[in-house]
Amino acid sequence: MNRAIYPGSFDPITLGHLNIIERALDMYDGLVILLAVNPGKQSLFTVEENLEMLRDATSKWPQVEIDSTTGLLVDYARKHGIRQAVRGLRAVTDFDAEFSMALTNRSLWEDFDTVYLMTSAEYMFLRSSMVKQIAEHGGDISGFVPDNVEAKLRARFRR
Ligand code: ADP
């Protein structure tokens, strides 16, 4: 089975992430969405909350599996026999960090490759941090996140 991992913080999942997932599912038989837990990075939701939102938002795709790791992506990948990661690229500003991450991962495991999908134009400026800011100030986030995430964000910032 041809599987890939889509790693990220997903704090929380947005329509930009879902667009990448949907397109990756055209290329792979299975996709593991891997919440990479980074204790150094402040997150709005707990790991469990973000996993639950990921599960909800992707429940219509039986080929999608949701998991998390506190370790290295390549260690997770090796353990599960998966040799490719999928990431999204929004603009040149993403490129530097992605380039060094892809090369670092390949230096840790030479058989491991990262495949990049260009963002869809309508999601070019969409990132989780922006959605959180808008929600915090009571703005309309319905065009940016799936319904279950919108409800969660509204509840979190309800005054
Ligand atoms: P990270 O903190 O690891 O960058 P994110 O959850 O922010 O995790 O994003 C995970 C992946 O999804 C990254 O490759 C990111 O570039 C991609 N991504 C996020 N938002 C979009 C979007 N709107 N369009 C395309 N790719 C996106």
CSV table of C-alpha atoms and ligand atoms in Angstrom, one decimal:
chain,number,residue,atom,x,y,z
A,1,MET,CA,0.0,0.0,0.0
A,2,ASN,CA,1.3,3.4,-1.0
A,3,ARG,CA,1.0,5.6,2.1
A,4,ALA,CA,2.3,9.0,3.1
A,5,ILE,CA,2.4,11.1,6.3
A,6,TYR,CA,1.1,14.6,6.5
A,7,PRO,CA,2.8,16.1,9.5
A,8,GLY,CA,2.0,19.4,11.2
A,9,SER,CA,0.9,21.3,14.2
A,10,PHE,CA,-2.8,21.5,13.1
A,11,ASP,CA,-3.7,24.0,16.0
A,12,PRO,CA,-6.4,23.8,14.7
A,13,ILE,CA,-7.0,22.2,11.3
A,14,THR,CA,-8.1,24.7,8.6
A,15,LEU,CA,-9.7,24.4,5.1
A,16,GLY,CA,-6.1,24.9,3.8
A,17,HIS,CA,-5.0,21.7,5.5
A,18,LEU,CA,-8.1,19.9,4.3
A,19,ASN,CA,-7.4,21.0,0.7
A,20,ILE,CA,-3.9,19.5,0.9
A,21,ILE,CA,-5.3,16.3,2.5
A,22,GLU,CA,-8.0,15.9,-0.3
A,23,ARG,CA,-5.4,16.3,-3.0
A,24,ALA,CA,-2.9,14.0,-1.3
A,25,LEU,CA,-5.6,11.3,-1.2
A,26,ASP,CA,-5.6,11.4,-5.0
A,27,MET,CA,-1.9,10.4,-5.0
A,28,TYR,CA,-1.8,7.9,-2.1
A,29,ASP,CA,-3.9,4.9,-1.0
A,30,GLY,CA,-3.5,6.0,2.6
A,31,LEU,CA,-2.6,9.1,4.5
A,32,VAL,CA,-1.5,9.4,8.2
A,33,ILE,CA,-2.1,12.9,9.5
A,34,LEU,CA,0.5,13.2,12.1
A,35,LEU,CA,0.1,15.9,14.8
A,36,ALA,CA,3.7,16.6,15.6
A,37,VAL,CA,3.7,17.6,19.3
A,38,ASN,CA,6.2,20.4,20.0
A,39,PRO,CA,6.4,21.2,23.7
A,40,GLY,CA,8.4,24.4,23.0
A,41,LYS,CA,5.5,25.8,20.9
A,42,GLN,CA,2.6,27.4,22.6
A,43,SER,CA,-0.7,25.9,21.4
A,44,LEU,CA,-4.3,27.1,21.8
A,45,PHE,CA,-5.8,23.6,22.0
A,46,THR,CA,-4.5,20.5,23.7
A,47,VAL,CA,-3.2,17.6,21.7
A,48,GLU,CA,-6.4,15.6,22.4
A,49,GLU,CA,-8.6,18.5,21.3
A,50,ASN,CA,-6.7,18.9,18.1
A,51,LEU,CA,-6.7,15.2,17.4
A,52,GLU,CA,-10.5,15.1,17.9
A,53,MET,CA,-11.0,18.0,15.5
A,54,LEU,CA,-8.8,16.3,13.0
A,55,ARG,CA,-10.8,13.0,13.4
A,56,ASP,CA,-14.1,14.9,13.0
A,57,ALA,CA,-13.0,16.9,10.0
A,58,THR,CA,-11.6,13.8,8.1
A,59,SER,CA,-14.2,11.2,9.1
A,60,LYS,CA,-15.6,10.8,5.6
A,61,TRP,CA,-12.2,9.4,4.3
A,62,PRO,CA,-11.6,5.8,5.5
A,63,GLN,CA,-8.1,6.0,4.0
A,64,VAL,CA,-7.1,8.7,6.6
A,65,GLU,CA,-5.6,7.8,9.9
A,66,ILE,CA,-4.9,10.3,12.7
A,67,ASP,CA,-2.0,10.0,15.0
A,68,SER,CA,0.4,12.1,17.1
A,69,THR,CA,4.1,11.9,18.0
A,70,THR,CA,6.4,13.7,20.4
A,71,GLY,CA,9.4,12.3,18.6
A,72,LEU,CA,11.1,12.8,15.2
A,73,LEU,CA,9.1,12.5,12.0
A,74,VAL,CA,11.6,10.1,10.5
A,75,ASP,CA,11.5,7.8,13.5
A,76,TYR,CA,7.7,7.6,13.3
A,77,ALA,CA,8.0,7.0,9.5
A,78,ARG,CA,10.6,4.3,9.8
A,79,LYS,CA,8.6,2.5,12.5
A,80,HIS,CA,5.5,2.5,10.3
A,81,GLY,CA,7.4,1.7,7.0
A,82,ILE,CA,6.3,5.0,5.3
A,83,ARG,CA,8.9,6.7,3.2
A,84,GLN,CA,7.2,9.9,2.1
A,85,ALA,CA,5.8,13.1,3.8
A,86,VAL,CA,3.4,15.5,2.2
A,87,ARG,CA,3.6,19.2,3.0
A,88,GLY,CA,1.9,22.3,1.6
A,89,LEU,CA,3.6,25.4,0.3
A,90,ARG,CA,1.8,28.7,0.5
A,91,ALA,CA,4.4,31.2,-0.7
A,92,VAL,CA,8.2,31.7,-1.0
A,93,THR,CA,8.2,32.6,2.7
A,94,ASP,CA,7.4,28.9,3.5
A,95,PHE,CA,10.2,27.7,1.3
A,96,ASP,CA,13.3,28.3,3.5
A,97,ALA,CA,12.0,26.4,6.5
A,98,GLU,CA,10.6,23.6,4.4
A,99,PHE,CA,13.8,23.2,2.4
A,100,SER,CA,15.9,22.8,5.5
A,101,MET,CA,13.4,20.5,7.1
A,102,ALA,CA,13.2,18.2,4.0
A,103,LEU,CA,17.0,18.1,3.7
A,104,THR,CA,17.4,17.4,7.4
A,105,ASN,CA,14.9,14.6,7.4
A,106,ARG,CA,16.6,13.1,4.4
A,107,SER,CA,20.0,13.3,6.1
A,108,LEU,CA,18.5,11.4,9.0
A,109,TRP,CA,17.0,8.7,6.7
A,110,GLU,CA,18.3,8.8,3.1
A,111,ASP,CA,15.2,6.9,1.8
A,112,PHE,CA,12.8,9.5,3.1
A,113,ASP,CA,11.4,12.2,0.8
A,114,THR,CA,9.0,15.1,1.2
A,115,VAL,CA,6.5,15.9,-1.5
A,116,TYR,CA,5.2,19.5,-1.7
A,117,LEU,CA,1.8,20.5,-2.9
A,118,MET,CA,1.3,24.1,-3.9
A,119,THR,CA,-1.6,25.8,-2.0
A,120,SER,CA,-4.8,26.4,-3.8
A,121,ALA,CA,-5.1,30.1,-4.6
A,122,GLU,CA,-8.1,30.7,-2.3
A,123,TYR,CA,-6.1,29.4,0.7
A,124,MET,CA,-2.9,31.2,0.0
A,125,PHE,CA,-3.1,33.4,3.0
A,126,LEU,CA,-4.7,31.0,5.3
A,127,ARG,CA,-2.9,29.8,8.4
A,128,SER,CA,-4.0,28.6,11.8
A,129,SER,CA,-2.5,31.5,13.7
A,130,MET,CA,-4.5,34.0,11.6
A,131,VAL,CA,-7.7,32.1,12.2
A,132,LYS,CA,-7.1,32.1,15.9
A,133,GLN,CA,-6.6,35.9,15.9
A,134,ILE,CA,-9.8,36.5,14.0
A,135,ALA,CA,-11.7,34.2,16.3
A,136,GLU,CA,-10.3,35.9,19.4
A,137,HIS,CA,-11.7,39.2,18.1
A,138,GLY,CA,-15.1,37.8,17.3
A,139,GLY,CA,-14.6,37.9,13.5
A,140,ASP,CA,-16.2,35.5,10.9
A,141,ILE,CA,-14.1,32.4,10.4
A,142,SER,CA,-16.6,30.3,8.6
A,143,GLY,CA,-14.7,30.5,5.3
A,144,PHE,CA,-11.5,29.3,6.9
A,145,VAL,CA,-12.2,26.3,9.0
A,146,PRO,CA,-14.6,23.3,8.9
A,147,ASP,CA,-17.9,23.6,11.0
A,148,ASN,CA,-16.7,21.5,13.9
A,149,VAL,CA,-13.6,23.7,14.3
A,150,GLU,CA,-15.6,26.9,14.0
A,151,ALA,CA,-17.8,25.8,16.8
A,152,LYS,CA,-14.8,24.9,19.0
A,153,LEU,CA,-13.1,28.3,18.3
A,154,ARG,CA,-16.3,30.2,19.0
A,155,ALA,CA,-16.7,28.4,22.3
A,156,ARG,CA,-13.1,29.0,23.3
A,157,PHE,CA,-13.4,32.7,22.8
A,158,ARG,CA,-16.9,33.2,23.9
A,159,ARG,CA,-17.0,36.2,26.2
B,1,ADP,P1,3.7,23.5,11.0
B,1,ADP,O1,3.6,24.2,12.3
B,1,ADP,O2,4.4,22.2,11.0
B,1,ADP,O3,4.1,24.3,9.8
B,1,ADP,P2,0.9,23.7,10.2
B,1,ADP,O4,-0.2,23.0,10.9
B,1,ADP,O5,1.0,25.2,10.3
B,1,ADP,O6,2.2,23.0,10.7
B,1,ADP,O7,0.9,23.2,8.7
B,1,ADP,C1,1.2,21.9,8.3
B,1,ADP,C2,1.5,21.9,6.8
B,1,ADP,O8,0.3,22.3,6.1
B,1,ADP,C3,2.6,22.8,6.4
B,1,ADP,O9,3.3,22.1,5.3
B,1,ADP,C4,1.9,24.0,5.9
B,1,ADP,O10,2.7,24.7,4.9
B,1,ADP,C5,0.7,23.4,5.2
B,1,ADP,N1,-0.4,24.4,5.2
B,1,ADP,C6,-1.0,25.1,6.2
B,1,ADP,N2,-1.9,25.9,5.7
B,1,ADP,C7,-1.9,25.8,4.4
B,1,ADP,C8,-2.6,26.4,3.3
B,1,ADP,N3,-3.5,27.3,3.5
B,1,ADP,N4,-2.4,26.0,2.0
B,1,ADP,C9,-1.4,25.0,1.8
B,1,ADP,N5,-0.7,24.4,2.7
B,1,ADP,C10,-0.9,24.8,4.0
